[in-house]
CSV table of C-alpha atoms in Angstrom, one decimal:
chain,number,residue,atom,x,y,z
A,452,GLY,CA,37.7,-3.9,23.1
A,453,THR,CA,36.5,-5.0,19.7
A,454,PHE,CA,34.9,-8.2,18.3
A,455,GLU,CA,33.7,-9.6,15.0
A,456,TRP,CA,31.2,-12.4,15.0
A,457,ASP,CA,30.3,-14.7,12.0
A,458,MET,CA,26.7,-15.5,13.1
A,459,ARG,CA,26.5,-18.4,10.7
A,460,SER,CA,29.3,-20.2,12.4
A,461,PRO,CA,31.0,-20.5,15.8
A,462,LYS,CA,33.7,-18.1,14.5
A,463,PHE,CA,34.1,-15.2,17.0
A,464,LYS,CA,37.2,-12.9,16.8
A,465,PHE,CA,38.0,-10.5,19.6
A,466,SER,CA,40.8,-8.3,20.7
A,467,ASP,CA,43.2,-8.7,23.6
A,468,ARG,CA,41.6,-5.6,25.3
A,469,LEU,CA,38.2,-7.3,25.2
A,470,ALA,CA,39.7,-10.4,26.9
A,471,GLN,CA,41.3,-8.2,29.5
A,472,MET,CA,37.9,-6.7,30.3
A,473,PHE,CA,36.7,-10.3,31.1
A,474,GLY,CA,39.7,-10.9,33.4
A,475,TYR,CA,42.2,-12.6,31.0
A,476,ASP,CA,45.7,-11.5,30.2
A,477,ASP,CA,44.9,-11.6,26.4
A,478,ALA,CA,42.7,-13.5,23.9
A,479,THR,CA,45.1,-16.5,23.6
A,480,GLY,CA,43.2,-19.7,24.3
A,481,VAL,CA,40.0,-18.0,25.2
A,482,ASP,CA,36.8,-18.7,23.3
A,483,HIS,CA,33.3,-17.2,23.1
A,484,ARG,CA,31.8,-19.7,25.5
A,485,GLU,CA,34.3,-18.7,28.2
A,486,LEU,CA,33.5,-15.0,27.8
A,487,VAL,CA,29.8,-15.7,28.1
A,488,GLY,CA,30.5,-17.8,31.1
A,489,ARG,CA,32.0,-14.9,32.8
A,490,ILE,CA,28.8,-12.8,32.7
A,491,HIS,CA,27.0,-12.6,36.0
A,492,PRO,CA,24.1,-15.2,36.1
A,493,ASP,CA,21.6,-12.5,37.0
A,494,ASP,CA,22.6,-10.5,33.9
A,495,LEU,CA,22.3,-13.4,31.4
A,496,PRO,CA,18.5,-12.9,30.8
A,497,LEU,CA,19.3,-9.2,30.0
A,498,ARG,CA,22.0,-10.3,27.5
A,499,ALA,CA,19.6,-12.8,25.9
A,500,GLU,CA,16.9,-10.1,25.5
A,501,ALA,CA,19.4,-7.6,24.1
A,502,HIS,CA,20.5,-10.2,21.4
A,503,LYS,CA,16.9,-11.0,20.6
A,504,THR,CA,16.1,-7.3,20.1
A,505,SER,CA,19.2,-6.8,18.0
A,506,LEU,CA,17.8,-9.3,15.4
A,507,THR,CA,15.0,-6.9,14.8
A,508,THR,CA,16.7,-3.5,15.2
A,509,GLY,CA,20.2,-4.4,14.0
A,510,ILE,CA,21.7,-2.8,17.1
A,511,LEU,CA,23.0,-4.7,20.1
A,512,PHE,CA,23.3,-2.8,23.4
A,513,TYR,CA,23.5,-3.9,27.0
A,514,GLU,CA,25.5,-3.5,30.2
A,515,ALA,CA,26.4,-6.4,32.4
A,516,ARG,CA,28.5,-7.5,35.3
A,517,VAL,CA,31.5,-9.8,34.6
A,518,ILE,CA,33.0,-12.1,37.1
A,519,TRP,CA,36.7,-12.3,36.8
A,520,PRO,CA,38.7,-15.5,37.6
A,521,ASP,CA,39.7,-13.9,40.9
A,522,SER,CA,35.9,-13.5,41.7
A,523,SER,CA,36.0,-9.7,41.5
A,524,ILE,CA,33.0,-8.0,39.8
A,525,HIS,CA,33.5,-5.7,36.9
A,526,TRP,CA,31.1,-3.9,34.5
A,527,VAL,CA,31.2,-3.8,30.7
A,528,ARG,CA,29.1,-2.1,28.1
A,529,LEU,CA,28.6,-3.9,24.8
A,530,ASN,CA,27.6,-2.2,21.5
A,531,GLY,CA,27.2,-4.1,18.3
A,532,LYS,CA,25.8,-3.7,14.8
A,533,ILE,CA,24.4,-6.6,12.7
A,534,ILE,CA,24.9,-6.9,9.0
A,535,PHE,CA,22.0,-8.5,7.1
A,536,ASP,CA,22.2,-10.3,3.7
A,537,ASP,CA,19.9,-9.5,0.8
A,538,ASN,CA,17.2,-11.8,2.2
A,539,GLY,CA,17.2,-10.0,5.5
A,540,ALA,CA,19.0,-12.7,7.4
A,541,ALA,CA,21.7,-11.7,10.0
A,542,TYR,CA,25.1,-13.0,9.1
A,543,LYS,CA,27.7,-10.9,10.8
A,544,MET,CA,28.1,-8.6,13.8
A,545,TYR,CA,30.7,-6.0,14.6
A,546,GLY,CA,31.0,-4.5,18.0
A,547,THR,CA,32.9,-2.9,20.9
A,548,THR,CA,33.1,-3.3,24.6
A,549,LEU,CA,33.8,-0.6,27.2
A,550,ASP,CA,34.9,-1.0,30.8
A,551,ILE,CA,32.5,1.0,32.9
A,552,THR,CA,33.4,-0.4,36.3
A,553,ASP,CA,34.5,2.9,37.8
A,554,GLN,CA,31.4,4.7,36.4
A,555,ARG,CA,29.1,2.1,37.7
A,556,ASN,CA,30.7,1.9,41.1
A,557,THR,CA,30.5,5.7,41.4
A,558,THR,CA,26.8,5.6,40.5
A,559,ILE,CA,26.2,2.8,43.1
A,560,GLU,CA,28.0,4.8,45.8
A,561,LEU,CA,26.0,7.9,45.0
A,562,GLU,CA,22.7,5.9,45.0
A,563,GLN,CA,23.7,4.4,48.4
A,564,LEU,CA,24.6,7.9,49.7
A,565,VAL,CA,21.3,9.3,48.6
A,566,GLN,CA,19.5,6.4,50.2
A,567,GLN,CA,21.3,6.9,53.5
A,568,ARG,CA,20.6,10.6,53.5
A,569,THR,CA,17.0,10.0,52.5
A,570,LEU,CA,16.7,7.6,55.4
A,571,VAL,CA,18.2,10.1,57.8
A,572,LEU,CA,15.8,12.8,56.6
A,573,GLN,CA,12.9,10.5,56.9
A,574,GLN,CA,14.0,9.7,60.5
A,575,ARG,CA,14.4,13.4,61.3
A,576,ASN,CA,11.1,14.2,59.8
A,577,ALA,CA,9.4,11.5,61.8
A,578,GLU,CA,11.1,12.7,65.0
A,579,LEU,CA,10.1,16.3,64.1
A,580,LYS,CA,6.5,15.2,63.5
A,581,VAL,CA,6.3,13.4,66.8
A,582,SER,CA,7.8,16.5,68.5
A,583,GLU,CA,5.3,18.8,66.8
A,584,GLU,CA,2.4,16.5,67.6
A,585,ARG,CA,3.5,16.5,71.3
A,586,TYR,CA,3.8,20.3,71.3
A,587,HIS,CA,0.4,20.8,69.6
A,588,LYS,CA,-1.2,18.3,72.0
A,589,MET,CA,0.3,20.1,75.0
A,590,VAL,CA,-0.9,23.5,73.7
A,591,GLU,CA,-4.3,22.1,72.7
A,592,GLU,CA,-4.9,20.6,76.1
A,593,VAL,CA,-3.9,23.6,78.2
A,594,GLN,CA,-7.2,25.0,79.7
A,595,ASP,CA,-6.0,27.7,82.1
A,596,TYR,CA,-4.6,29.9,79.4
A,597,ALA,CA,-5.8,31.0,76.0
A,598,ILE,CA,-3.0,30.2,73.5
A,599,ILE,CA,-3.7,31.6,70.0
A,600,LEU,CA,-1.5,31.6,66.9
A,601,LEU,CA,-2.0,34.6,64.6
A,602,ASP,CA,-0.6,35.4,61.2
A,603,ARG,CA,1.2,38.7,60.5
A,604,ASP,CA,-2.2,40.5,60.0
A,605,GLY,CA,-3.8,39.2,63.2
A,606,VAL,CA,-5.9,36.5,61.6
A,607,ILE,CA,-6.4,33.5,63.9
A,608,LEU,CA,-4.6,30.3,62.7
A,609,ASN,CA,-4.8,28.1,65.8
A,610,TRP,CA,-6.9,27.9,69.0
A,611,ASN,CA,-6.6,25.8,72.1
A,612,LYS,CA,-9.1,24.6,74.7
A,613,GLY,CA,-8.1,27.3,77.1
A,614,ALA,CA,-9.0,29.9,74.5
A,615,GLU,CA,-12.3,28.1,73.9
A,616,HIS,CA,-13.0,28.0,77.7
A,617,ILE,CA,-12.1,31.7,78.3
A,618,LYS,CA,-13.6,33.3,75.2
A,619,GLY,CA,-16.4,31.0,74.4
A,620,TYR,CA,-15.8,30.2,70.7
A,621,LYS,CA,-15.2,26.7,69.2
A,622,ASP,CA,-12.2,26.5,67.0
A,623,LYS,CA,-14.3,26.1,63.9
A,624,GLU,CA,-16.2,29.3,64.8
A,625,ILE,CA,-13.1,31.5,65.3
A,626,ILE,CA,-10.2,30.2,63.1
A,627,GLY,CA,-9.8,32.5,60.1
A,628,LYS,CA,-11.2,35.6,61.8
A,629,HIS,CA,-9.3,38.6,63.0
A,630,PHE,CA,-8.3,38.6,66.7
A,631,GLY,CA,-9.8,42.2,67.0
A,632,ILE,CA,-13.1,40.5,67.5
A,633,PHE,CA,-12.2,40.1,71.3
A,634,TYR,CA,-11.6,43.8,71.8
A,635,ILE,CA,-14.2,46.3,73.1
A,636,GLU,CA,-15.5,48.9,70.7
A,637,GLU,CA,-13.5,51.8,72.0
A,638,HIS,CA,-10.3,49.8,71.6
A,639,LYS,CA,-11.2,48.8,68.1
A,640,GLN,CA,-11.8,52.5,67.2
A,641,ALA,CA,-8.4,53.3,68.6
A,642,SER,CA,-6.8,50.5,66.5
A,643,LEU,CA,-5.4,48.9,69.7
A,644,PRO,CA,-5.2,45.4,68.1
A,645,GLU,CA,-3.1,46.7,65.2
A,646,LYS,CA,-0.9,48.7,67.5
A,647,LEU,CA,-0.2,45.7,69.7
A,648,ILE,CA,0.8,43.6,66.7
A,649,GLY,CA,3.0,46.5,65.5
A,650,GLU,CA,4.7,46.7,68.9
A,651,ALA,CA,5.3,42.9,68.8
A,652,PHE,CA,6.8,43.3,65.3
A,653,GLU,CA,9.1,46.1,66.4
A,654,HIS,CA,10.2,44.9,69.9
A,655,GLY,CA,9.5,41.2,69.8
A,656,ARG,CA,6.6,41.3,72.2
A,657,ALA,CA,3.7,43.4,73.4
A,658,VAL,CA,2.0,43.3,76.8
A,659,HIS,CA,-1.4,44.7,77.6
A,660,GLU,CA,-4.2,44.5,80.3
A,661,GLY,CA,-7.7,45.5,79.6
A,662,TRP,CA,-11.3,44.5,78.9
A,663,ARG,CA,-12.0,41.8,76.3
A,664,VAL,CA,-15.3,40.5,74.9
A,665,LYS,CA,-16.5,36.9,75.0
A,666,LYS,CA,-18.7,35.3,72.4
A,667,ASP,CA,-21.9,35.9,74.5
A,668,GLY,CA,-21.0,39.7,74.6
A,669,SER,CA,-19.9,39.7,78.3
A,670,ARG,CA,-16.7,41.4,79.3
A,671,PHE,CA,-13.7,40.0,81.2
A,672,TRP,CA,-10.5,41.6,82.3
A,673,CYS,CA,-7.5,40.1,80.4
A,674,SER,CA,-3.7,40.1,80.6
A,675,VAL,CA,-2.3,39.6,77.2
A,676,VAL,CA,1.2,38.9,75.9
A,677,ILE,CA,1.8,38.9,72.1
A,678,THR,CA,5.1,37.4,71.1
A,679,ALA,CA,6.5,37.6,67.5
A,680,LEU,CA,7.7,34.3,66.1
A,681,HIS,CA,10.7,34.5,63.8
A,682,SER,CA,11.9,32.2,61.0
A,683,ASP,CA,15.6,31.1,60.6
A,684,ASP,CA,16.3,34.3,58.6
A,685,ASN,CA,14.9,36.4,61.4
A,686,THR,CA,11.8,37.3,59.4
């Protein structure tokens, strides 16, 4: 749609296509006031600000909702250029309108879809967090068994109360150290800790019984199972 506005008088010419974008069959019998009256009340301040800015920049641009006579909502984009006289006063504006209803509705639908999916992810993350917290709490509180999480190299990442009770180390004393610290000297020299990790890598688990060493240097007989944990890609 196109329009031409004599800014020094009420004269406002516009095409039939512009009138159609505002819900009319054509421009016959429709004036500027009626067109402005079709703009959604919530978008009128935006229109006013755009017109105010155009008097400085010479360019009019804004997007607004239009309420048709049948109460349906449509979107239009308005572009205009102001012509100034020799004294710098605005006296005429030429412009176009574009129906962007489909584009806007698609954008709104996508935004709503993103919001819905974001909410679902947030809910799933919250559920996962609760599940993980329950699991860690359960593991942490177990006192009859030492449950230890190692990285691929055998460095201790996590430590429960059972491990503290059996081996004598507080978690702050042991996390970050190699689990070979629990093995007697002859087993260290034979690289038994590394062999057990290698077996767990290759076969999924390694089982061993033998002497281990507590923090105070005393020995205790231990039955150990090392299980390899795998990611989704089986790493």
